[in-house]
Short mmCIF file of C-alpha atoms in Angstrom, two decimals:
data_model
loop_
_atom_site.label_atom_id
_atom_site.label_comp_id
_atom_site.label_asym_id
_atom_site.label_seq_id
_atom_site.Cartn_x
_atom_site.Cartn_y
_atom_site.Cartn_z
CA UNK A 1 19.43 13.80 -7.63
CA UNK A 2 18.99 12.19 -11.07
CA UNK A 3 17.12 9.27 -9.48
CA UNK A 4 14.83 11.62 -7.56
CA UNK A 5 14.06 13.60 -10.73
CA UNK A 6 13.29 10.48 -12.78
CA UNK A 7 11.15 8.79 -10.12
CA UNK A 8 9.45 12.12 -9.51
CA UNK A 9 8.54 12.29 -13.20
CA UNK A 10 6.80 8.94 -12.96
CA UNK A 11 4.99 10.03 -9.81
CA UNK A 12 3.85 13.23 -11.50
CA UNK A 13 2.40 11.17 -14.34
CA UNK A 14 0.38 9.17 -11.81
CA UNK A 15 -0.73 12.35 -10.05
CA UNK A 16 -1.91 13.76 -13.39
CA UNK A 17 -4.10 10.69 -13.85
CA UNK A 18 -5.55 11.08 -10.35
CA UNK A 19 -6.14 14.83 -10.81
CA UNK A 20 -8.19 14.12 -13.94
CA UNK A 21 -11.08 13.05 -11.71
CA UNK A 22 -13.32 15.83 -10.32
CA UNK A 23 -13.03 16.71 -6.63
CA UNK A 24 -16.62 18.01 -6.35
CA UNK A 25 -19.76 16.28 -7.63
CA UNK A 26 -23.46 17.13 -7.80
CA UNK A 27 -25.53 14.55 -5.93
CA UNK A 28 -29.32 14.21 -5.87
CA UNK A 29 -30.64 13.37 -2.40
CA UNK A 30 -34.32 13.43 -1.47
CA UNK A 31 -35.11 15.21 -4.73
CA UNK A 32 -32.63 18.03 -4.09
CA UNK A 33 -29.26 18.66 -5.72
CA UNK A 34 -26.20 19.61 -3.69
CA UNK A 35 -22.44 19.86 -4.19
CA UNK A 36 -20.33 17.45 -2.12
CA UNK A 37 -16.79 16.11 -2.18
CA UNK A 38 -16.31 13.09 -4.42
CA UNK A 39 -14.90 11.03 -1.53
CA UNK A 40 -18.16 11.53 0.41
CA UNK A 41 -20.19 9.68 -2.23
CA UNK A 42 -21.57 6.21 -1.54
CA UNK A 43 -22.55 3.38 -3.87
CA UNK A 44 -26.21 3.54 -4.83
CA UNK A 45 -26.47 7.33 -4.79
CA UNK A 46 -27.47 9.33 -7.87
CA UNK A 47 -25.20 12.03 -9.26
CA UNK A 48 -25.86 14.65 -11.94
CA UNK A 49 -23.30 15.05 -14.75
CA UNK A 50 -23.64 18.21 -16.85
CA UNK A 51 -22.20 18.76 -20.34
CA UNK A 52 -18.44 19.27 -20.26
CA UNK A 53 -18.03 17.60 -16.86
CA UNK A 54 -15.86 14.57 -16.24
CA UNK A 55 -17.59 11.53 -14.76
CA UNK A 56 -16.13 10.70 -11.31
CA UNK A 57 -17.50 7.15 -10.83
CA UNK A 58 -18.37 3.92 -12.59
CA UNK A 59 -22.14 3.66 -12.81
CA UNK A 60 -25.32 3.24 -14.84
CA UNK A 61 -27.31 6.05 -16.46
CA UNK A 62 -30.76 6.29 -14.88
CA UNK A 63 -31.94 9.35 -16.78
CA UNK A 64 -30.91 11.20 -19.93
CA UNK A 65 -28.87 10.46 -23.04
CA UNK A 66 -25.66 11.99 -24.30
CA UNK A 67 -22.39 11.35 -26.07
CA UNK A 68 -19.48 10.43 -23.80
CA UNK A 69 -15.79 10.77 -24.65
CA UNK A 70 -14.26 7.46 -23.49
CA UNK A 71 -10.83 7.97 -25.03
CA UNK A 72 -9.10 8.01 -21.63
CA UNK A 73 -10.43 4.51 -20.84
CA UNK A 74 -11.26 2.74 -24.09
CA UNK A 75 -9.00 4.59 -26.51
CA UNK A 76 -11.90 5.40 -28.85
CA UNK A 77 -11.30 8.70 -30.59
CA UNK A 78 -15.01 9.41 -31.21
CA UNK A 79 -17.58 9.95 -28.43
CA UNK A 80 -19.94 7.04 -27.78
CA UNK A 81 -23.70 7.47 -27.47
CA UNK A 82 -25.03 6.63 -24.01
CA UNK A 83 -28.70 6.21 -23.09
CA UNK A 84 -30.60 4.98 -20.03
CA UNK A 85 -29.14 1.77 -18.55
CA UNK A 86 -25.83 2.33 -20.36
CA UNK A 87 -22.66 1.98 -18.30
CA UNK A 88 -20.32 4.94 -17.87
CA UNK A 89 -16.81 5.00 -16.44
CA UNK A 90 -14.82 7.30 -14.19
CA UNK A 91 -12.46 9.60 -16.07
CA UNK A 92 -14.67 9.88 -19.17
CA UNK A 93 -16.23 13.16 -20.35
CA UNK A 94 -19.93 13.96 -20.82
CA UNK A 95 -20.25 15.90 -24.07
CA UNK A 96 -23.65 17.44 -24.70
CA UNK A 97 -26.61 16.60 -22.40
CA UNK A 98 -27.32 16.25 -18.68
CA UNK A 99 -27.03 12.71 -17.30
CA UNK A 100 -28.14 11.18 -14.02
CA UNK A 101 -25.91 8.29 -12.99
CA UNK A 102 -26.40 5.68 -10.27
CA UNK A 103 -23.05 5.13 -8.51
CA UNK A 104 -21.66 1.58 -8.63
CA UNK A 105 -17.92 1.94 -7.94
CA UNK A 106 -15.82 4.78 -6.58
CA UNK A 107 -12.16 5.75 -6.26
CA UNK A 108 -9.65 2.93 -6.62
CA UNK A 109 -12.41 0.40 -7.35
CA UNK A 110 -13.32 2.08 -10.66
CA UNK A 111 -11.85 1.08 -14.02
CA UNK A 112 -9.88 4.34 -14.00
CA UNK A 113 -8.60 3.54 -10.50
CA UNK A 114 -7.38 0.15 -11.68
CA UNK A 115 -5.42 1.83 -14.48
CA UNK A 116 -3.74 4.11 -11.93
CA UNK A 117 -2.93 1.09 -9.75
CA UNK A 118 -1.33 -0.70 -12.71
CA UNK A 119 0.91 2.31 -13.39
CA UNK A 120 1.93 2.41 -9.71
CA UNK A 121 2.69 -1.32 -9.62
CA UNK A 122 4.64 -1.10 -12.87
CA UNK A 123 7.39 0.76 -11.01
CA UNK A 124 7.88 -2.26 -8.72
CA UNK A 125 8.03 -4.98 -11.36
CA UNK A 126 11.61 -5.61 -12.46
CA UNK A 127 12.57 -6.42 -16.01
CA UNK A 128 14.98 -9.35 -16.61
CA UNK A 129 17.71 -6.91 -17.65
CA UNK A 130 17.24 -5.12 -14.33
CA UNK A 131 17.75 -8.35 -12.36
CA UNK A 132 20.91 -9.04 -14.37
CA UNK A 133 22.12 -5.52 -13.59
CA UNK A 134 21.46 -6.08 -9.87
CA UNK A 135 23.51 -9.30 -9.85
CA UNK A 136 26.30 -7.63 -11.81
CA UNK A 137 26.27 -4.68 -9.43
CA UNK A 138 26.55 -7.01 -6.43
CA UNK A 139 29.63 -8.64 -7.99
CA UNK A 140 31.17 -5.28 -8.81
CA UNK A 141 30.90 -4.22 -5.18
CA UNK A 142 33.22 -7.03 -4.11
CA UNK A 143 35.54 -6.31 -7.05
CA UNK A 144 35.70 -2.62 -6.10
CA UNK A 145 36.49 -3.42 -2.47
CA UNK A 146 39.20 -5.91 -3.46
CA UNK A 147 40.73 -3.42 -5.92
CA UNK A 148 40.66 -0.70 -3.27
CA UNK A 149 42.41 -2.90 -0.70
CA UNK A 150 45.05 -3.92 -3.26
CA UNK A 151 45.61 -0.28 -4.25
CA UNK A 152 46.09 0.77 -0.65
CA UNK A 153 48.52 -2.09 0.04
CA UNK A 154 50.60 -1.22 -3.02
CA UNK A 155 50.42 2.59 -3.06
CA UNK A 156 49.69 3.40 0.60
CA UNK A 157 47.72 6.34 -0.81
CA UNK A 158 44.26 6.98 0.63
CA UNK A 159 43.27 9.35 -2.20
CA UNK A 160 44.10 6.75 -4.84
CA UNK A 161 42.19 4.11 -2.86
CA UNK A 162 39.05 6.27 -2.72
CA UNK A 163 39.39 7.01 -6.44
CA UNK A 164 39.46 3.28 -7.22
CA UNK A 165 36.30 2.72 -5.13
CA UNK A 166 34.52 5.52 -6.99
CA UNK A 167 35.62 4.41 -10.47
CA UNK A 168 35.06 0.69 -9.93
CA UNK A 169 31.83 1.15 -7.97
CA UNK A 170 28.55 -0.31 -9.22
CA UNK A 171 26.42 2.82 -8.91
CA UNK A 172 26.10 3.31 -12.66
CA UNK A 173 25.12 -0.30 -13.29
CA UNK A 174 22.76 -0.51 -10.33
CA UNK A 175 20.99 2.80 -10.95
CA UNK A 176 21.11 3.21 -14.72
CA UNK A 177 18.80 0.36 -15.73
CA UNK A 178 15.92 0.99 -13.27
CA UNK A 179 16.10 4.74 -13.94
CA UNK A 180 15.75 4.16 -17.68
CA UNK A 181 12.78 1.84 -17.18
CA UNK A 182 11.07 4.19 -14.72
CA UNK A 183 11.59 7.11 -17.08
CA UNK A 184 10.06 5.11 -19.94
CA UNK A 185 7.00 4.05 -17.92
CA UNK A 186 6.44 7.61 -16.68
CA UNK A 187 6.82 9.08 -20.16
CA UNK A 188 4.32 6.54 -21.55
CA UNK A 189 1.82 7.34 -18.79
CA UNK A 190 1.95 11.04 -19.64
CA UNK A 191 1.00 10.11 -23.21
CA UNK A 192 -1.91 7.94 -22.14
CA UNK A 193 -0.05 4.62 -22.60
CA UNK A 194 -0.20 2.13 -19.72
CA UNK A 195 2.82 -0.19 -19.43
CA UNK A 196 2.33 -2.93 -16.83
CA UNK A 197 5.97 -3.23 -15.86
CA UNK A 198 9.63 -3.25 -16.82
CA UNK A 199 9.30 -6.74 -18.33
CA UNK A 200 6.93 -5.43 -21.01
CA UNK A 201 9.02 -2.32 -21.59
CA UNK A 202 12.03 -4.56 -22.31
CA UNK A 203 10.02 -6.82 -24.65
CA UNK A 204 9.14 -3.81 -26.81
CA UNK A 205 12.66 -4.01 -28.25
CA UNK A 206 11.83 -7.36 -29.88
CA UNK A 207 8.47 -6.38 -31.37
CA UNK A 208 8.23 -6.19 -35.16
CA UNK A 209 4.42 -6.01 -35.58
CA UNK A 210 1.82 -3.87 -33.80
CA UNK A 211 -1.95 -4.40 -34.08
CA UNK A 212 -4.05 -1.28 -33.44
CA UNK A 213 -7.80 -1.79 -32.99
CA UNK A 214 -8.86 1.75 -32.01
CA UNK A 215 -9.92 4.48 -34.40
CA UNK A 216 -7.88 7.64 -34.24
CA UNK A 217 -4.66 5.84 -33.30
CA UNK A 218 -3.00 6.27 -36.68
CA UNK A 219 -5.59 8.56 -38.23
CA UNK A 220 -6.39 12.06 -37.01
CA UNK A 221 -9.61 10.89 -35.35
CA UNK A 222 -11.45 13.95 -36.71
CA UNK A 223 -14.27 13.16 -39.19
CA UNK A 224 -14.73 15.12 -42.38
CA UNK A 225 -17.29 15.19 -45.18
CA UNK A 226 -15.82 13.29 -48.12
CA UNK A 227 -18.76 13.18 -50.54
CA UNK A 228 -22.34 14.38 -51.01
CA UNK A 229 -24.90 12.46 -53.04
CA UNK A 230 -28.18 14.13 -54.05
CA UNK A 231 -31.64 12.98 -55.12
CA UNK A 232 -34.76 14.51 -56.65
CA UNK A 233 -32.90 17.35 -58.35
CA UNK A 234 -31.48 18.85 -55.16
CA UNK A 235 -28.07 20.50 -55.23
CA UNK A 236 -25.09 19.74 -53.01
CA UNK A 237 -25.43 23.25 -51.61
CA UNK A 238 -29.03 22.52 -50.54
CA UNK A 239 -28.05 19.27 -48.86
CA UNK A 240 -25.12 20.81 -47.00
CA UNK A 241 -27.10 23.89 -45.95
CA UNK A 242 -30.01 21.86 -44.55
CA UNK A 243 -27.68 19.51 -42.69
CA UNK A 244 -25.64 22.41 -41.28
CA UNK A 245 -28.75 24.30 -40.10
CA UNK A 246 -29.77 21.28 -38.02
CA UNK A 247 -26.23 20.53 -36.77
CA UNK A 248 -25.02 24.10 -36.11
CA UNK A 249 -25.11 23.71 -32.30
CA UNK A 250 -24.25 20.01 -32.25
CA UNK A 251 -21.27 18.60 -30.36
CA UNK A 252 -21.43 15.27 -32.16
CA UNK A 253 -18.25 14.62 -34.20
CA UNK A 254 -20.22 14.02 -37.41
CA UNK A 255 -22.25 17.19 -36.84
CA UNK A 256 -19.05 19.16 -36.29
CA UNK A 257 -17.68 17.72 -39.56
CA UNK A 258 -20.75 18.98 -41.42
CA UNK A 259 -20.34 22.45 -39.90
CA UNK A 260 -16.65 22.58 -40.86
CA UNK A 261 -17.53 21.69 -44.45
CA UNK A 262 -20.31 24.31 -44.51
CA UNK A 263 -17.92 27.00 -43.26
CA UNK A 264 -15.28 25.99 -45.78
CA UNK A 265 -17.87 26.26 -48.58
CA UNK A 266 -19.18 29.58 -47.16
CA UNK A 267 -22.70 28.20 -46.77
CA UNK A 268 -25.04 30.68 -45.08
CA UNK A 269 -26.95 29.42 -42.03
CA UNK A 270 -30.01 30.60 -40.14
CA UNK A 271 -31.37 29.74 -36.72
CA UNK A 272 -33.92 26.95 -36.55
CA UNK A 273 -37.21 27.20 -34.66
CA UNK A 274 -36.78 24.05 -32.57
CA UNK A 275 -34.68 20.91 -32.40
CA UNK A 276 -35.38 17.40 -31.12
CA UNK A 277 -32.82 14.66 -30.70
CA UNK A 278 -33.83 11.04 -31.35
CA UNK A 279 -31.33 8.75 -29.55
CA UNK A 280 -29.52 6.47 -31.96
CA UNK A 281 -31.30 7.93 -34.99
CA UNK A 282 -30.44 11.61 -35.44
CA UNK A 283 -31.90 15.13 -35.32
CA UNK A 284 -35.33 16.52 -36.21
CA UNK A 285 -35.14 20.26 -36.80
CA UNK A 286 -38.04 22.67 -37.42
CA UNK A 287 -36.99 25.35 -39.91
CA UNK A 288 -39.40 27.79 -41.59
CA UNK A 289 -42.38 25.57 -40.71
CA UNK A 290 -40.82 22.48 -42.32
CA UNK A 291 -38.77 19.61 -40.93
CA UNK A 292 -35.12 18.94 -41.57
CA UNK A 293 -34.08 15.37 -40.75
CA UNK A 294 -30.42 14.43 -40.32
CA UNK A 295 -29.48 10.90 -39.33
CA UNK A 296 -30.28 7.33 -40.23
CA UNK A 297 -32.55 5.93 -42.93
CA UNK A 298 -34.84 4.73 -40.12
CA UNK A 299 -35.33 8.31 -38.90
CA UNK A 300 -36.41 9.42 -42.36
CA UNK A 301 -38.74 6.45 -42.82
CA UNK A 302 -40.43 7.16 -39.48
CA UNK A 303 -41.15 10.68 -40.72
CA UNK A 304 -42.63 9.64 -44.05
CA UNK A 305 -39.51 9.96 -46.20
CA UNK A 306 -38.33 6.86 -48.02
CA UNK A 307 -35.93 5.78 -50.73
CA UNK A 308 -36.35 2.83 -53.04
CA UNK A 309 -34.24 -0.23 -52.31
CA UNK A 310 -32.04 0.15 -55.41
CA UNK A 311 -31.02 3.69 -54.42
CA UNK A 312 -30.15 2.56 -50.88
CA UNK A 313 -28.06 -0.35 -52.19
CA UNK A 314 -26.26 1.98 -54.59
CA UNK A 315 -25.39 4.37 -51.76
CA UNK A 316 -24.22 1.56 -49.48
CA UNK A 317 -21.92 0.18 -52.20
CA UNK A 318 -20.15 3.54 -52.37
CA UNK A 319 -19.25 3.43 -48.69
CA UNK A 320 -15.59 2.69 -48.08
CA UNK A 321 -14.17 1.22 -44.85
CA UNK A 322 -14.27 3.81 -42.08
CA UNK A 323 -17.02 5.89 -43.67
CA UNK A 324 -20.49 6.59 -42.26
CA UNK A 325 -23.58 7.30 -44.33
CA UNK A 326 -25.75 10.18 -43.06
CA UNK A 327 -29.15 10.87 -44.61
CA UNK A 328 -30.51 14.40 -44.93
CA UNK A 329 -34.17 15.05 -45.79
CA UNK A 330 -36.63 17.93 -45.70
CA UNK A 331 -40.44 17.69 -45.41
CA UNK A 332 -41.66 14.71 -47.46
CA UNK A 333 -39.18 15.09 -50.28
CA UNK A 334 -36.78 12.24 -51.07
CA UNK A 335 -33.77 12.41 -48.78
CA UNK A 336 -30.36 13.69 -49.68
CA UNK A 337 -27.39 11.74 -48.47
CA UNK A 338 -23.84 12.56 -47.46
CA UNK A 339 -20.91 10.26 -46.83
CA UNK A 340 -18.98 11.33 -43.77
CA UNK A 341 -15.72 9.77 -42.66
CA UNK A 342 -12.33 10.35 -41.10
CA UNK A 343 -9.38 11.40 -43.22
CA UNK A 344 -7.42 8.36 -44.47
CA UNK A 345 -4.46 7.34 -42.32
#
């Protein structure tokens, strides 16, 4: 019963990974959209992924741009910007805009499918300690039988003989090690950690150094505004208010950080007239017949707002590792700038 429960836990972890993929998808055929089962898709077809939907295939974006949460595949805590011709992967989440994706790989052939296959195969790969336990268990079987025979010859008591077989049996040795390894692999899978087999689980005991190359692993993975720098006599309140007006409906992590700071500072917001997103550059917002620009220095320069080189160098020197510089400008006035970063780990 204990073995069934432990193995079942590992299986449930695998099933949770499989269930993360959508069962129904929207496909575009002959210019018309229709809902079909994911298993009925074929390579080369075009599917439509709406905001908040999980991507069911590996493919290439043919139309649209959006931010995609790839944490389930790549481990990145922050969504990654995807534009036309960018690759997307099954199991990732579309965040804010509609995407059309050309299907390349489906099901078990996707990157997500390979991860599931690794977890399944991990249950079959024995660790060295497990092989030692198997050999020891085989020897204990013969010892138990010999002890049982000797007990019966001496005591002529069947109950005592059975008791010796039970006590000297190898069930604990044979079952304990694989159950512990299976439980560990299943528990790791439920937490998003893929262990390739019992060998690697056993080697963890000898590790004294871990290298983590993904943001959000030790840190919270949630950006926050850490500093605001102003120019041309503007106030921090003005900078934050203008940035928050443009970002108030944004699902980008940096935009959400600006909104959290604005709410914490009780900054009043109003609805903008219109909003345009410039991929890779930022937002252009029309507010009270004037533009609010939030994004890169390039976005501001393209809209007639520029800073002198010394000011830019001064701002860049203030940036600490892990921080991102976001420029905020309005009309043709010099831009305001805000440093935005994650909390320190």
